[in-house]
Every structure is written in C-alpha cells, then in structure tokens.
Amino acid sequence: MPSATVEDYIKHIYALEEASENGEASMGRVAEALGVVPGTATTMVKALAEAGLASYSPRVGVQLTQQGRALALHVLRRHRLIEQFLVEVLGFDWSEVHEEAELLEHVISDRLLERIDRRLGHPTEDPHGDPIPNAEGELRADQFESLADCPTSIPHEVARVSDQDNAFLNYLTEVGLNPGERVVVNSRSSGADAVTLSVGASDKTLTMGMGAAQKILVRPLA
Ligand SMILES: [Zn+2]
C-alpha cells in the first residue's frame, strides 16, 4: 500500500489537474497545495515518476499516469465513502467529517471499504454532494453552475459545496443551505459584492458575498 504522503501528493495533483485548463499541475501549485517548499515537492514528484505514478518535466510540471489517476480515484472513493458513513451511520455533522476522512482514507482496507459501501447501499454522493467514484474507479462528471453565475429568479437546488471548511459548512447549516435545499437567486450586485437569495420552502431571504456564492454549486429544479 502506498504511504499516506504518496497518496496525499497524488490526490492533490489530481485535483490541480482537474482544475487546470491543460490537465497539468505546475510544481508551484503542487508545493502550495501540500504546504511544502518547492524543493521538497520536486523531490517527491520525481519519486512518484520513478514509481510510475506521474510524469514530470521541469518546465511544464507534473501529470498523473493512468496508474496515478487510478490511485487518486481510489483515495477519493475511500475519502468520500468514509464521510458518508460517518454522517449516515455514526451521526456526525457534515461539517465535522472532512478532517476525520483525511486521516482514515489512508488506513482502511479494501475489505472494510467495500463493507461500508454495501452497508450504505452503494451511494453515489458524499455529504457535500461530491460524486463517489465506483469500485471500477469511474467518476461521474458534474458540470454545475454556482450561486454566483446561475440564472436569476429560477428555482435551483444545492447540488454540491466545493469548500469543506468547518466554519463555512456550519454557516450553510445555520442558514439552511444544505445539499438538496431549494434556492432562488433574486439579484446580484458585483459592486456591493452581494448575492441575494430566497432559501427553502419558506423563501427566507439571505444575502452573501460573491466568494461564498461561488462555492455553492446548484442545479436547476425541474
Ligand atoms: Zn472531505
């Protein structure tokens, strides 16, 4: 089994690739994501390349190989199934589970993982609305708009929250913006950095900044 450090690098490189236009992660971004100095990141990425998990070129950066991608998706599967298990079965709040999953994702066996999956009825989403890769390592591709760019005055539902910070998730729980909740964007003002929303069946009105609105991904309600 690869070490927790290897898995963390692979996971972060995967996320950076997904977020980049050309599917590559620059070494600067990798170092920043892992919280290490660039020299440390370069040494590690060279080791990943030697292990066949990534390819590395000094000028362009790093790109996962097929094997590296498969490992990244397996770590994501572990992470997201653990989060779902902690919420569904153990009664954790969705704002608490990310940190627990960061630790557990590196240590649980495939056997335990598949038992969790079966117990949960093979869920396709974690508590934050993130898709869970299936046992074959396939991941549903989601393209959601956010509260910062979706059409106004049209009912949407919260699909996914792209920030797992405790304080942010607690805020969302407080105002009722959990995944599955109905929400309508009434107006936006970039000048005032404000998005005005109606939330839930009661249409409770609420204003938040553009930065927060960007992190809340939504789909139109049919
Ligand atoms: Zn998480």
PDB file of N, CA and C in Angstrom, residues 150-204:
ATOM      1  N   CYS A 150     -25.443  31.246 -11.832  1.00  0.00           N
ATOM      2  CA  CYS A 150     -26.646  30.599 -12.379  1.00  0.00           C
ATOM      3  C   CYS A 150     -27.689  31.660 -12.740  1.00  0.00           C
ATOM      4  N   PRO A 151     -28.689  31.306 -13.590  1.00  0.00           N
ATOM      5  CA  PRO A 151     -29.734  32.278 -13.927  1.00  0.00           C
ATOM      6  C   PRO A 151     -30.507  32.733 -12.678  1.00  0.00           C
ATOM      7  N   THR A 152     -30.927  33.998 -12.666  1.00  0.00           N
ATOM      8  CA  THR A 152     -31.672  34.517 -11.516  1.00  0.00           C
ATOM      9  C   THR A 152     -33.166  34.212 -11.654  1.00  0.00           C
ATOM     10  N   SER A 153     -33.854  34.285 -10.525  1.00  0.00           N
ATOM     11  CA  SER A 153     -35.324  34.123 -10.450  1.00  0.00           C
ATOM     12  C   SER A 153     -35.825  32.740 -10.867  1.00  0.00           C
ATOM     13  N   ILE A 154     -34.927  31.754 -10.945  1.00  0.00           N
ATOM     14  CA  ILE A 154     -35.330  30.396 -11.326  1.00  0.00           C
ATOM     15  C   ILE A 154     -34.954  29.448 -10.187  1.00  0.00           C
ATOM     16  N   PRO A 155     -35.911  28.602  -9.743  1.00  0.00           N
ATOM     17  CA  PRO A 155     -35.598  27.706  -8.625  1.00  0.00           C
ATOM     18  C   PRO A 155     -34.479  26.709  -8.961  1.00  0.00           C
ATOM     19  N   HIS A 156     -33.520  26.615  -8.056  1.00  0.00           N
ATOM     20  CA  HIS A 156     -32.421  25.651  -8.169  1.00  0.00           C
ATOM     21  C   HIS A 156     -32.396  24.829  -6.894  1.00  0.00           C
ATOM     22  N   GLU A 157     -31.601  23.759  -6.887  1.00  0.00           N
ATOM     23  CA  GLU A 157     -31.324  23.108  -5.609  1.00  0.00           C
ATOM     24  C   GLU A 157     -29.823  23.018  -5.420  1.00  0.00           C
ATOM     25  N   VAL A 158     -29.399  23.042  -4.161  1.00  0.00           N
ATOM     26  CA  VAL A 158     -27.980  22.933  -3.856  1.00  0.00           C
ATOM     27  C   VAL A 158     -27.527  21.526  -4.224  1.00  0.00           C
ATOM     28  N   ALA A 159     -26.516  21.447  -5.107  1.00  0.00           N
ATOM     29  CA  ALA A 159     -26.037  20.141  -5.567  1.00  0.00           C
ATOM     30  C   ALA A 159     -24.775  19.736  -4.825  1.00  0.00           C
ATOM     31  N   ARG A 160     -23.925  20.725  -4.566  1.00  0.00           N
ATOM     32  CA  ARG A 160     -22.591  20.387  -4.114  1.00  0.00           C
ATOM     33  C   ARG A 160     -21.960  21.617  -3.492  1.00  0.00           C
ATOM     34  N   VAL A 161     -21.134  21.415  -2.486  1.00  0.00           N
ATOM     35  CA  VAL A 161     -20.441  22.523  -1.850  1.00  0.00           C
ATOM     36  C   VAL A 161     -18.946  22.298  -2.015  1.00  0.00           C
ATOM     37  N   SER A 162     -18.277  23.248  -2.639  1.00  0.00           N
ATOM     38  CA  SER A 162     -16.888  22.993  -3.028  1.00  0.00           C
ATOM     39  C   SER A 162     -15.871  23.460  -1.991  1.00  0.00           C
ATOM     40  N   ASP A 163     -16.317  23.744  -0.777  1.00  0.00           N
ATOM     41  CA  ASP A 163     -15.389  24.124   0.285  1.00  0.00           C
ATOM     42  C   ASP A 163     -15.741  23.290   1.512  1.00  0.00           C
ATOM     43  N   GLN A 164     -14.770  22.658   2.134  1.00  0.00           N
ATOM     44  CA  GLN A 164     -15.072  21.763   3.240  1.00  0.00           C
ATOM     45  C   GLN A 164     -14.668  22.367   4.572  1.00  0.00           C
ATOM     46  N   ASP A 165     -14.410  23.666   4.562  1.00  0.00           N
ATOM     47  CA  ASP A 165     -14.046  24.370   5.781  1.00  0.00           C
ATOM     48  C   ASP A 165     -15.193  24.325   6.798  1.00  0.00           C
ATOM     49  N   ASN A 166     -14.873  23.947   8.045  1.00  0.00           N
ATOM     50  CA  ASN A 166     -15.869  23.827   9.117  1.00  0.00           C
ATOM     51  C   ASN A 166     -16.769  25.038   9.246  1.00  0.00           C
ATOM     52  N   ALA A 167     -16.124  26.212   9.334  1.00  0.00           N
ATOM     53  CA  ALA A 167     -16.881  27.434   9.599  1.00  0.00           C
ATOM     54  C   ALA A 167     -17.863  27.692   8.464  1.00  0.00           C
ATOM     55  N   PHE A 168     -17.415  27.455   7.232  1.00  0.00           N
ATOM     56  CA  PHE A 168     -18.287  27.691   6.078  1.00  0.00           C
ATOM     57  C   PHE A 168     -19.466  26.717   6.090  1.00  0.00           C
ATOM     58  N   LEU A 169     -19.202  25.443   6.375  1.00  0.00           N
ATOM     59  CA  LEU A 169     -20.270  24.443   6.388  1.00  0.00           C
ATOM     60  C   LEU A 169     -21.246  24.706   7.536  1.00  0.00           C
ATOM     61  N   ASN A 170     -20.722  25.137   8.673  1.00  0.00           N
ATOM     62  CA  ASN A 170     -21.612  25.473   9.795  1.00  0.00           C
ATOM     63  C   ASN A 170     -22.526  26.638   9.431  1.00  0.00           C
ATOM     64  N   TYR A 171     -21.950  27.608   8.724  1.00  0.00           N
ATOM     65  CA  TYR A 171     -22.747  28.748   8.267  1.00  0.00           C
ATOM     66  C   TYR A 171     -23.874  28.265   7.349  1.00  0.00           C
ATOM     67  N   LEU A 172     -23.537  27.363   6.420  1.00  0.00           N
ATOM     68  CA  LEU A 172     -24.562  26.865   5.489  1.00  0.00           C
ATOM     69  C   LEU A 172     -25.671  26.129   6.234  1.00  0.00           C
ATOM     70  N   THR A 173     -25.283  25.352   7.254  1.00  0.00           N
ATOM     71  CA  THR A 173     -26.297  24.648   8.046  1.00  0.00           C
ATOM     72  C   THR A 173     -27.194  25.658   8.751  1.00  0.00           C
ATOM     73  N   GLU A 174     -26.573  26.697   9.306  1.00  0.00           N
ATOM     74  CA  GLU A 174     -27.319  27.747  10.014  1.00  0.00           C
ATOM     75  C   GLU A 174     -28.375  28.395   9.129  1.00  0.00           C
ATOM     76  N   VAL A 175     -28.003  28.685   7.883  1.00  0.00           N
ATOM     77  CA  VAL A 175     -28.946  29.379   7.006  1.00  0.00           C
ATOM     78  C   VAL A 175     -29.765  28.390   6.171  1.00  0.00           C
ATOM     79  N   GLY A 176     -29.538  27.102   6.368  1.00  0.00           N
ATOM     80  CA  GLY A 176     -30.368  26.088   5.711  1.00  0.00           C
ATOM     81  C   GLY A 176     -29.956  25.736   4.297  1.00  0.00           C
ATOM     82  N   LEU A 177     -28.709  26.047   3.913  1.00  0.00           N
ATOM     83  CA  LEU A 177     -28.283  25.754   2.542  1.00  0.00           C
ATOM     84  C   LEU A 177     -27.557  24.413   2.435  1.00  0.00           C
ATOM     85  N   ASN A 178     -28.203  23.339   2.832  1.00  0.00           N
ATOM     86  CA  ASN A 178     -27.605  22.007   2.706  1.00  0.00           C
ATOM     87  C   ASN A 178     -27.902  21.438   1.318  1.00  0.00           C
ATOM     88  N   PRO A 179     -27.106  20.445   0.872  1.00  0.00           N
ATOM     89  CA  PRO A 179     -27.403  19.824  -0.418  1.00  0.00           C
ATOM     90  C   PRO A 179     -28.861  19.352  -0.463  1.00  0.00           C
ATOM     91  N   GLY A 180     -29.507  19.604  -1.603  1.00  0.00           N
ATOM     92  CA  GLY A 180     -30.912  19.212  -1.782  1.00  0.00           C
ATOM     93  C   GLY A 180     -31.875  20.347  -1.475  1.00  0.00           C
ATOM     94  N   GLU A 181     -31.379  21.412  -0.814  1.00  0.00           N
ATOM     95  CA  GLU A 181     -32.271  22.525  -0.450  1.00  0.00           C
ATOM     96  C   GLU A 181     -32.581  23.402  -1.660  1.00  0.00           C
ATOM     97  N   ARG A 182     -33.818  23.919  -1.675  1.00  0.00           N
ATOM     98  CA  ARG A 182     -34.259  24.793  -2.764  1.00  0.00           C
ATOM     99  C   ARG A 182     -33.718  26.199  -2.548  1.00  0.00           C
ATOM    100  N   VAL A 183     -33.272  26.834  -3.644  1.00  0.00           N
ATOM    101  CA  VAL A 183     -32.735  28.191  -3.534  1.00  0.00           C
ATOM    102  C   VAL A 183     -32.973  28.952  -4.840  1.00  0.00           C
ATOM    103  N   VAL A 184     -33.315  30.228  -4.714  1.00  0.00           N
ATOM    104  CA  VAL A 184     -33.512  31.086  -5.880  1.00  0.00           C
ATOM    105  C   VAL A 184     -32.599  32.303  -5.718  1.00  0.00           C
ATOM    106  N   VAL A 185     -31.851  32.636  -6.770  1.00  0.00           N
ATOM    107  CA  VAL A 185     -31.064  33.869  -6.740  1.00  0.00           C
ATOM    108  C   VAL A 185     -31.976  35.004  -7.182  1.00  0.00           C
ATOM    109  N   ASN A 186     -32.206  35.945  -6.287  1.00  0.00           N
ATOM    110  CA  ASN A 186     -33.087  37.064  -6.624  1.00  0.00           C
ATOM    111  C   ASN A 186     -32.335  38.151  -7.380  1.00  0.00           C
ATOM    112  N   SER A 187     -31.129  38.462  -6.932  1.00  0.00           N
ATOM    113  CA  SER A 187     -30.344  39.504  -7.607  1.00  0.00           C
ATOM    114  C   SER A 187     -28.878  39.381  -7.230  1.00  0.00           C
ATOM    115  N   ARG A 188     -28.041  39.971  -8.075  1.00  0.00           N
ATOM    116  CA  ARG A 188     -26.604  40.021  -7.787  1.00  0.00           C
ATOM    117  C   ARG A 188     -26.110  41.438  -8.000  1.00  0.00           C
ATOM    118  N   SER A 189     -25.174  41.851  -7.183  1.00  0.00           N
ATOM    119  CA  SER A 189     -24.512  43.131  -7.401  1.00  0.00           C
ATOM    120  C   SER A 189     -23.020  42.948  -7.209  1.00  0.00           C
ATOM    121  N   SER A 190     -22.265  43.030  -8.303  1.00  0.00           N
ATOM    122  CA  SER A 190     -20.810  42.872  -8.142  1.00  0.00           C
ATOM    123  C   SER A 190     -20.246  44.096  -7.428  1.00  0.00           C
ATOM    124  N   GLY A 191     -20.892  45.263  -7.619  1.00  0.00           N
ATOM    125  CA  GLY A 191     -20.449  46.477  -6.933  1.00  0.00           C
ATOM    126  C   GLY A 191     -20.503  46.330  -5.431  1.00  0.00           C
ATOM    127  N   ALA A 192     -21.586  45.711  -4.940  1.00  0.00           N
ATOM    128  CA  ALA A 192     -21.748  45.541  -3.497  1.00  0.00           C
ATOM    129  C   ALA A 192     -21.207  44.197  -3.039  1.00  0.00           C
ATOM    130  N   ASP A 193     -20.668  43.394  -3.982  1.00  0.00           N
ATOM    131  CA  ASP A 193     -20.194  42.050  -3.678  1.00  0.00           C
ATOM    132  C   ASP A 193     -21.284  41.256  -2.942  1.00  0.00           C
ATOM    133  N   ALA A 194     -22.499  41.270  -3.506  1.00  0.00           N
ATOM    134  CA  ALA A 194     -23.620  40.658  -2.802  1.00  0.00           C
ATOM    135  C   ALA A 194     -24.519  39.859  -3.729  1.00  0.00           C
ATOM    136  N   VAL A 195     -24.933  38.696  -3.233  1.00  0.00           N
ATOM    137  CA  VAL A 195     -25.917  37.872  -3.927  1.00  0.00           C
ATOM    138  C   VAL A 195     -27.098  37.721  -2.972  1.00  0.00           C
ATOM    139  N   THR A 196     -28.292  38.063  -3.447  1.00  0.00           N
ATOM    140  CA  THR A 196     -29.479  37.949  -2.599  1.00  0.00           C
ATOM    141  C   THR A 196     -30.275  36.719  -3.007  1.00  0.00           C
ATOM    142  N   LEU A 197     -30.603  35.909  -1.991  1.00  0.00           N
ATOM    143  CA  LEU A 197     -31.210  34.603  -2.243  1.00  0.00           C
ATOM    144  C   LEU A 197     -32.515  34.446  -1.483  1.00  0.00           C
ATOM    145  N   SER A 198     -33.376  33.559  -2.000  1.00  0.00           N
ATOM    146  CA  SER A 198     -34.504  33.047  -1.224  1.00  0.00           C
ATOM    147  C   SER A 198     -34.240  31.575  -1.000  1.00  0.00           C
ATOM    148  N   VAL A 199     -34.327  31.149   0.266  1.00  0.00           N
ATOM    149  CA  VAL A 199     -33.929  29.791   0.613  1.00  0.00           C
ATOM    150  C   VAL A 199     -35.104  28.990   1.152  1.00  0.00           C
ATOM    151  N   GLY A 200     -35.239  27.761   0.672  1.00  0.00           N
ATOM    152  CA  GLY A 200     -36.198  26.818   1.233  1.00  0.00           C
ATOM    153  C   GLY A 200     -37.626  27.103   0.824  1.00  0.00           C
ATOM    154  N   ALA A 201     -38.528  26.286   1.369  1.00  0.00           N
ATOM    155  CA  ALA A 201     -39.941  26.399   1.018  1.00  0.00           C
ATOM    156  C   ALA A 201     -40.502  27.728   1.519  1.00  0.00           C
ATOM    157  N   SER A 202     -39.915  28.256   2.623  1.00  0.00           N
ATOM    158  CA  SER A 202     -40.441  29.491   3.203  1.00  0.00           C
ATOM    159  C   SER A 202     -39.877  30.734   2.520  1.00  0.00           C
ATOM    160  N   ASP A 203     -38.966  30.527   1.521  1.00  0.00           N
ATOM    161  CA  ASP A 203     -38.374  31.660   0.806  1.00  0.00           C
ATOM    162  C   ASP A 203     -37.708  32.676   1.727  1.00  0.00           C
ATOM    163  N   LYS A 204     -37.054  32.178   2.741  1.00  0.00           N
ATOM    164  CA  LYS A 204     -36.320  33.058   3.646  1.00  0.00           C
ATOM    165  C   LYS A 204     -35.243  33.806   2.859  1.00  0.00           C
TER     166      LYS A 204
END
